[in-house]
Amino acid sequence: MAVDGKPLWRDCETTFARIDELCGDDASRLFAEPNAKEQEGGRLAVAWFSSFDDEPKRLGELDRGKRARIESNLAARIEALRPALADQGIGETVAAMLNVADEASIVAVGENAVLTNWGILPEEARSSRAAFVRHSEKTIGPYLPSGMSPRVPGQPWAAVGGFATAGLSPPRRVIVPEPAAASAREAQPAASARNRQAWLWPIAALSLVFAASLIYAAWPGNLVYPQALPPRTAAPVNSDEVNRIIEERIAKMNAELTKTGCETDSSVLGPLLDNGSGGPAAQSPAEGPAQ
């Protein structure tokens, strides 16, 4: 790629010096330094040298945390190029330098983002504005700060912030309009109200069950008490029969009393009385009067 007929790689040290002058020391270190050698058939072999001392790695080889740091570093380094992009002398050149050949052209060298194969576009990406935008979206576009874009020398094409300014591709950064933001704020109280209702339902259900139980218990005909039983009464006593039994017992006792001690039937007298010492009483009526 060339600007005013001058290849971007030719005398790029002068461009780097101007970038550092306008944007601050080391701002140009975002771009690796090319070392091109022409081979047979007119083909160029390019070796890229970074001013950072570490092994270059592709973004896809990094873990999530380091990749996030490298991407943030890349966006910050591109942001620092604003004064150079606005400069009449090198602005168009720097904008063309932001084009890279593919995603693998963005590498991490230690904790720093570095661009290799910069200023190169595949033939397809230069065929139309839409093709240029698609290529930019897949490569440098996601890391472009607002209002910044690579450029194709001699073309008015631009891909700002990862999407075409002419509306050829939908933007990647979505800004929520104010009405939607207001709706989001209104949704928060609504969600809180739904949460409160979710807590109140179980309490209300338990209260209804308890109230229903009280009404059921108090409703006539529903509460059942055990039937009161009549008091037990003693069976009527036949005094004549009792008297007959007693007289019969007395007659048997008198008959036994006329017998000697060995002939006496003690069963007529009933069980022996306990005197409290575990043995028979000292004297029972069956023994008769003392001799």
Coordinates of C-alpha atoms in Angstrom, one line a residue:
M1 CA 0.0 0.0 0.0
A2 CA 1.3 3.5 -0.9
V3 CA 0.4 7.1 -0.2
D4 CA 1.1 9.6 -3.0
G5 CA 3.1 6.9 -4.7
K6 CA 5.4 6.3 -1.7
P7 CA 5.2 2.8 -0.2
L8 CA 4.3 2.9 3.5
W9 CA 7.3 0.8 4.5
R10 CA 9.8 3.1 2.7
D11 CA 11.6 5.3 5.2
C12 CA 9.1 4.3 7.9
E13 CA 11.6 5.3 10.6
T14 CA 10.8 9.0 9.7
T15 CA 7.1 8.2 10.2
F16 CA 7.8 6.6 13.5
A17 CA 9.7 9.6 14.7
R18 CA 6.9 11.9 13.7
I19 CA 4.3 9.7 15.5
D20 CA 6.4 9.8 18.7
E21 CA 6.7 13.6 18.4
L22 CA 3.0 14.1 18.0
C23 CA 1.6 11.4 20.3
G24 CA 4.3 10.9 22.9
D25 CA 7.3 8.7 23.4
D26 CA 6.9 5.0 22.3
A27 CA 3.6 5.6 20.6
S28 CA 5.1 4.2 17.4
R29 CA 6.0 1.0 19.1
L30 CA 2.5 -0.3 18.3
F31 CA 3.9 -0.9 14.8
A32 CA 6.5 -3.6 14.3
E33 CA 9.4 -2.5 12.1
P34 CA 9.4 -4.3 8.7
N35 CA 12.6 -5.6 7.1
A36 CA 11.7 -6.5 3.5
K37 CA 13.9 -8.3 1.0
E38 CA 13.0 -8.9 -2.6
Q39 CA 13.2 -12.5 -3.7
E40 CA 13.2 -14.2 -7.1
G41 CA 10.1 -13.4 -9.1
G42 CA 9.7 -10.0 -7.5
R43 CA 8.2 -11.3 -4.3
L44 CA 9.1 -9.7 -1.0
A45 CA 10.0 -11.6 2.1
V46 CA 9.3 -9.4 5.2
A47 CA 10.6 -10.0 8.7
W48 CA 9.0 -8.0 11.5
F49 CA 10.9 -6.7 14.4
S50 CA 9.4 -5.4 17.7
S51 CA 11.2 -3.1 20.1
F52 CA 9.8 -5.2 23.0
D53 CA 12.0 -8.0 24.3
D54 CA 9.7 -11.1 24.5
E55 CA 8.3 -13.9 22.3
P56 CA 5.3 -12.8 20.2
K57 CA 2.1 -14.8 20.6
R58 CA -1.2 -14.6 18.7
L59 CA -4.2 -13.5 20.7
G60 CA -5.8 -16.9 20.3
E61 CA -2.9 -18.5 22.2
L62 CA -3.5 -16.3 25.3
D63 CA -5.6 -17.1 28.4
R64 CA -8.7 -15.1 28.9
G65 CA -7.1 -12.7 31.5
K66 CA -4.0 -11.9 29.5
R67 CA -6.0 -11.5 26.3
A68 CA -8.3 -8.9 27.9
R69 CA -5.2 -7.0 29.0
I70 CA -3.6 -7.1 25.6
E71 CA -6.9 -6.0 23.9
S72 CA -7.2 -3.1 26.4
N73 CA -3.5 -2.1 25.7
L74 CA -4.2 -2.2 21.9
A75 CA -7.2 0.1 22.2
A76 CA -5.3 2.5 24.3
R77 CA -2.3 2.6 21.9
I78 CA -4.7 3.2 19.0
E79 CA -6.4 6.0 21.0
A80 CA -3.0 7.6 21.5
L81 CA -2.6 8.0 17.7
R82 CA -5.4 10.6 17.4
P83 CA -2.9 13.6 17.0
A84 CA -1.0 11.7 14.3
L85 CA -4.2 10.8 12.4
A86 CA -5.2 14.5 12.4
D87 CA -1.9 15.7 11.2
Q88 CA -1.9 16.9 7.6
G89 CA 1.6 15.5 6.9
I90 CA 1.3 11.9 8.1
G91 CA -2.5 11.5 8.9
E92 CA -3.3 9.6 5.7
T93 CA -0.2 7.4 6.1
V94 CA -1.0 6.5 9.8
A95 CA -4.6 5.7 8.8
A96 CA -3.4 3.3 6.1
M97 CA -1.0 1.8 8.6
L98 CA -4.0 0.7 10.7
N99 CA -4.9 -1.8 8.1
V100 CA -3.6 -5.3 8.8
A101 CA -3.5 -8.4 6.6
D102 CA -5.5 -10.7 9.0
E103 CA -6.4 -11.4 12.6
A104 CA -3.0 -13.2 13.1
S105 CA -1.3 -9.9 12.4
I106 CA -2.2 -8.7 15.9
V107 CA 0.2 -10.2 18.4
A108 CA 1.1 -9.9 22.0
V109 CA 4.8 -9.3 22.9
G110 CA 4.9 -9.6 26.7
E111 CA 2.1 -7.3 28.0
N112 CA 2.1 -5.1 24.9
A113 CA 0.0 -5.3 21.7
V114 CA 2.0 -5.1 18.4
L115 CA 0.8 -4.9 14.8
T116 CA 2.6 -6.9 12.2
N117 CA 1.7 -7.0 8.5
W118 CA 0.4 -3.5 8.9
G119 CA -0.5 -1.4 5.8
I120 CA -1.5 -4.6 3.9
L121 CA -4.9 -5.4 2.6
P122 CA -5.9 -8.6 0.7
E123 CA -7.1 -8.0 -2.9
E124 CA -10.6 -8.9 -1.9
A125 CA -10.7 -6.3 0.9
R126 CA -9.8 -3.6 -1.7
S127 CA -12.5 -4.6 -4.2
S128 CA -15.4 -2.6 -2.6
R129 CA -16.4 -0.6 0.4
A130 CA -18.5 -3.4 1.8
A131 CA -15.5 -5.8 1.5
F132 CA -13.2 -3.3 3.2
V133 CA -15.7 -2.9 6.0
R134 CA -16.1 -6.7 6.5
H135 CA -12.3 -7.2 6.6
S136 CA -11.8 -4.3 9.1
E137 CA -14.5 -5.8 11.4
K138 CA -12.7 -9.1 11.5
T139 CA -9.3 -7.6 12.2
I140 CA -8.6 -4.2 13.7
G141 CA -12.3 -3.0 13.9
P142 CA -13.2 -4.4 17.4
Y143 CA -10.3 -2.4 19.0
L144 CA -10.9 1.0 17.3
P145 CA -11.9 3.8 19.7
S146 CA -14.9 5.9 18.7
G147 CA -14.4 8.0 15.6
M148 CA -11.2 6.3 14.5
S149 CA -10.8 4.2 11.3
P150 CA -8.2 2.7 9.0
R151 CA -8.2 4.2 5.5
V152 CA -7.5 3.0 2.0
P153 CA -5.4 5.7 0.2
G154 CA -7.4 7.4 -2.5
Q155 CA -10.7 6.0 -1.2
P156 CA -13.3 7.7 1.1
W157 CA -14.0 4.4 2.8
A158 CA -14.0 4.2 6.6
A159 CA -14.9 1.6 9.2
V160 CA -15.4 3.5 12.5
G161 CA -15.5 1.5 15.7
G162 CA -15.9 -1.8 13.9
F163 CA -18.8 -0.8 11.6
A164 CA -19.3 1.1 8.4
T165 CA -20.1 4.8 8.6
A166 CA -22.3 4.4 5.5
G167 CA -24.5 1.9 7.3
L168 CA -23.3 -1.1 5.3
S169 CA -22.9 -3.2 8.4
P170 CA -24.7 -3.2 11.7
P171 CA -22.7 -1.6 14.6
R172 CA -21.0 -3.9 17.2
R173 CA -21.4 -1.3 20.0
V174 CA -25.0 -1.0 21.0
I175 CA -26.1 2.2 22.8
V176 CA -29.3 1.9 24.8
P177 CA -31.5 4.9 24.0
E178 CA -32.9 7.0 26.8
P179 CA -36.5 5.6 26.6
A180 CA -35.2 2.1 26.9
A181 CA -33.0 3.1 29.8
A182 CA -36.1 4.6 31.5
S183 CA -37.9 1.4 30.9
A184 CA -35.1 -0.5 32.5
R185 CA -35.3 1.7 35.6
E186 CA -39.1 1.2 35.7
A187 CA -38.6 -2.6 35.4
Q188 CA -36.5 -2.6 38.6
P189 CA -39.4 -1.5 40.9
A190 CA -41.7 -3.9 39.1
A191 CA -39.3 -6.7 39.7
S192 CA -39.1 -5.8 43.4
A193 CA -42.9 -5.8 43.6
R194 CA -43.0 -9.2 42.0
N195 CA -40.5 -10.4 44.6
R196 CA -42.6 -9.1 47.5
Q197 CA -45.7 -10.8 46.0
A198 CA -43.8 -14.0 45.8
W199 CA -43.0 -13.8 49.6
L200 CA -46.6 -12.8 50.5
W201 CA -48.3 -15.7 48.8
P202 CA -47.2 -18.4 51.2
I203 CA -48.1 -16.3 54.2
A204 CA -51.5 -15.5 52.8
A205 CA -52.1 -19.2 52.0
L206 CA -51.2 -20.3 55.6
S207 CA -53.5 -17.6 57.0
L208 CA -56.4 -18.8 54.9
V209 CA -55.8 -22.4 56.0
F210 CA -55.8 -21.4 59.6
A211 CA -58.9 -19.3 59.3
A212 CA -60.7 -22.1 57.5
S213 CA -59.8 -24.5 60.3
L214 CA -61.3 -22.1 62.9
I215 CA -64.5 -21.7 60.9
Y216 CA -64.9 -25.5 60.4
A217 CA -64.4 -26.1 64.1
A218 CA -66.9 -23.5 65.2
W219 CA -69.6 -24.4 62.6
P220 CA -72.6 -26.2 64.2
G221 CA -72.6 -30.0 63.5
N222 CA -69.0 -30.2 62.6
L223 CA -67.2 -30.2 65.9
V224 CA -67.7 -33.6 67.5
Y225 CA -67.3 -34.1 71.3
P226 CA -67.2 -37.5 73.0
Q227 CA -70.6 -38.5 74.3
A228 CA -71.0 -38.1 78.0
L229 CA -71.4 -41.5 79.7
P230 CA -73.9 -41.8 82.6
P231 CA -72.4 -42.3 86.0
R232 CA -72.0 -45.9 87.2
T233 CA -74.5 -47.0 89.8
A234 CA -74.2 -49.9 92.1
A235 CA -76.4 -52.9 91.4
P236 CA -79.4 -53.1 93.8
V237 CA -78.7 -55.4 96.8
N238 CA -81.1 -58.1 97.8
S239 CA -80.9 -57.9 101.6
D240 CA -82.9 -61.1 102.1
E241 CA -80.4 -63.1 100.0
V242 CA -77.5 -61.5 101.9
N243 CA -79.0 -62.4 105.2
R244 CA -79.6 -65.9 104.1
I245 CA -76.0 -66.3 103.1
I246 CA -74.7 -64.9 106.3
E247 CA -77.0 -67.1 108.4
E248 CA -75.8 -70.2 106.4
R249 CA -72.2 -69.2 107.0
I250 CA -72.8 -68.8 110.7
A251 CA -74.4 -72.1 111.0
K252 CA -71.4 -73.8 109.3
M253 CA -69.1 -72.1 111.6
N254 CA -71.0 -73.1 114.7
A255 CA -71.0 -76.7 113.4
E256 CA -67.2 -76.6 113.0
L257 CA -66.7 -75.1 116.4
T258 CA -68.2 -78.2 118.0
K259 CA -65.4 -80.3 116.4
T260 CA -61.9 -80.8 117.7
G261 CA -59.0 -78.8 116.2
C262 CA -57.9 -81.6 113.9
E263 CA -61.3 -82.2 112.6
T264 CA -62.1 -78.5 111.9
D265 CA -62.5 -77.5 108.2
S266 CA -60.6 -74.2 108.1
S267 CA -61.9 -73.4 104.6
V268 CA -65.2 -72.5 106.1
L269 CA -63.6 -69.5 107.7
G270 CA -62.1 -68.1 104.5
P271 CA -58.4 -67.0 104.0
L272 CA -56.2 -66.4 107.0
L273 CA -55.6 -62.8 108.0
D274 CA -52.1 -61.2 107.6
N275 CA -50.7 -59.7 110.8
G276 CA -48.4 -57.4 108.9
S277 CA -45.3 -59.5 109.5
G278 CA -45.7 -61.8 106.4
G279 CA -47.1 -64.6 108.5
P280 CA -50.5 -65.6 109.8
A281 CA -52.2 -63.7 112.5
A282 CA -51.4 -64.6 116.1
Q283 CA -54.9 -66.1 116.5
S284 CA -57.7 -66.8 114.1
P285 CA -61.3 -67.6 114.9
A286 CA -60.6 -71.2 113.5
E287 CA -58.4 -72.0 116.5
G288 CA -61.2 -71.5 118.9
P289 CA -61.0 -70.2 122.4
A290 CA -57.9 -70.6 124.4
Q291 CA -57.7 -73.8 126.3

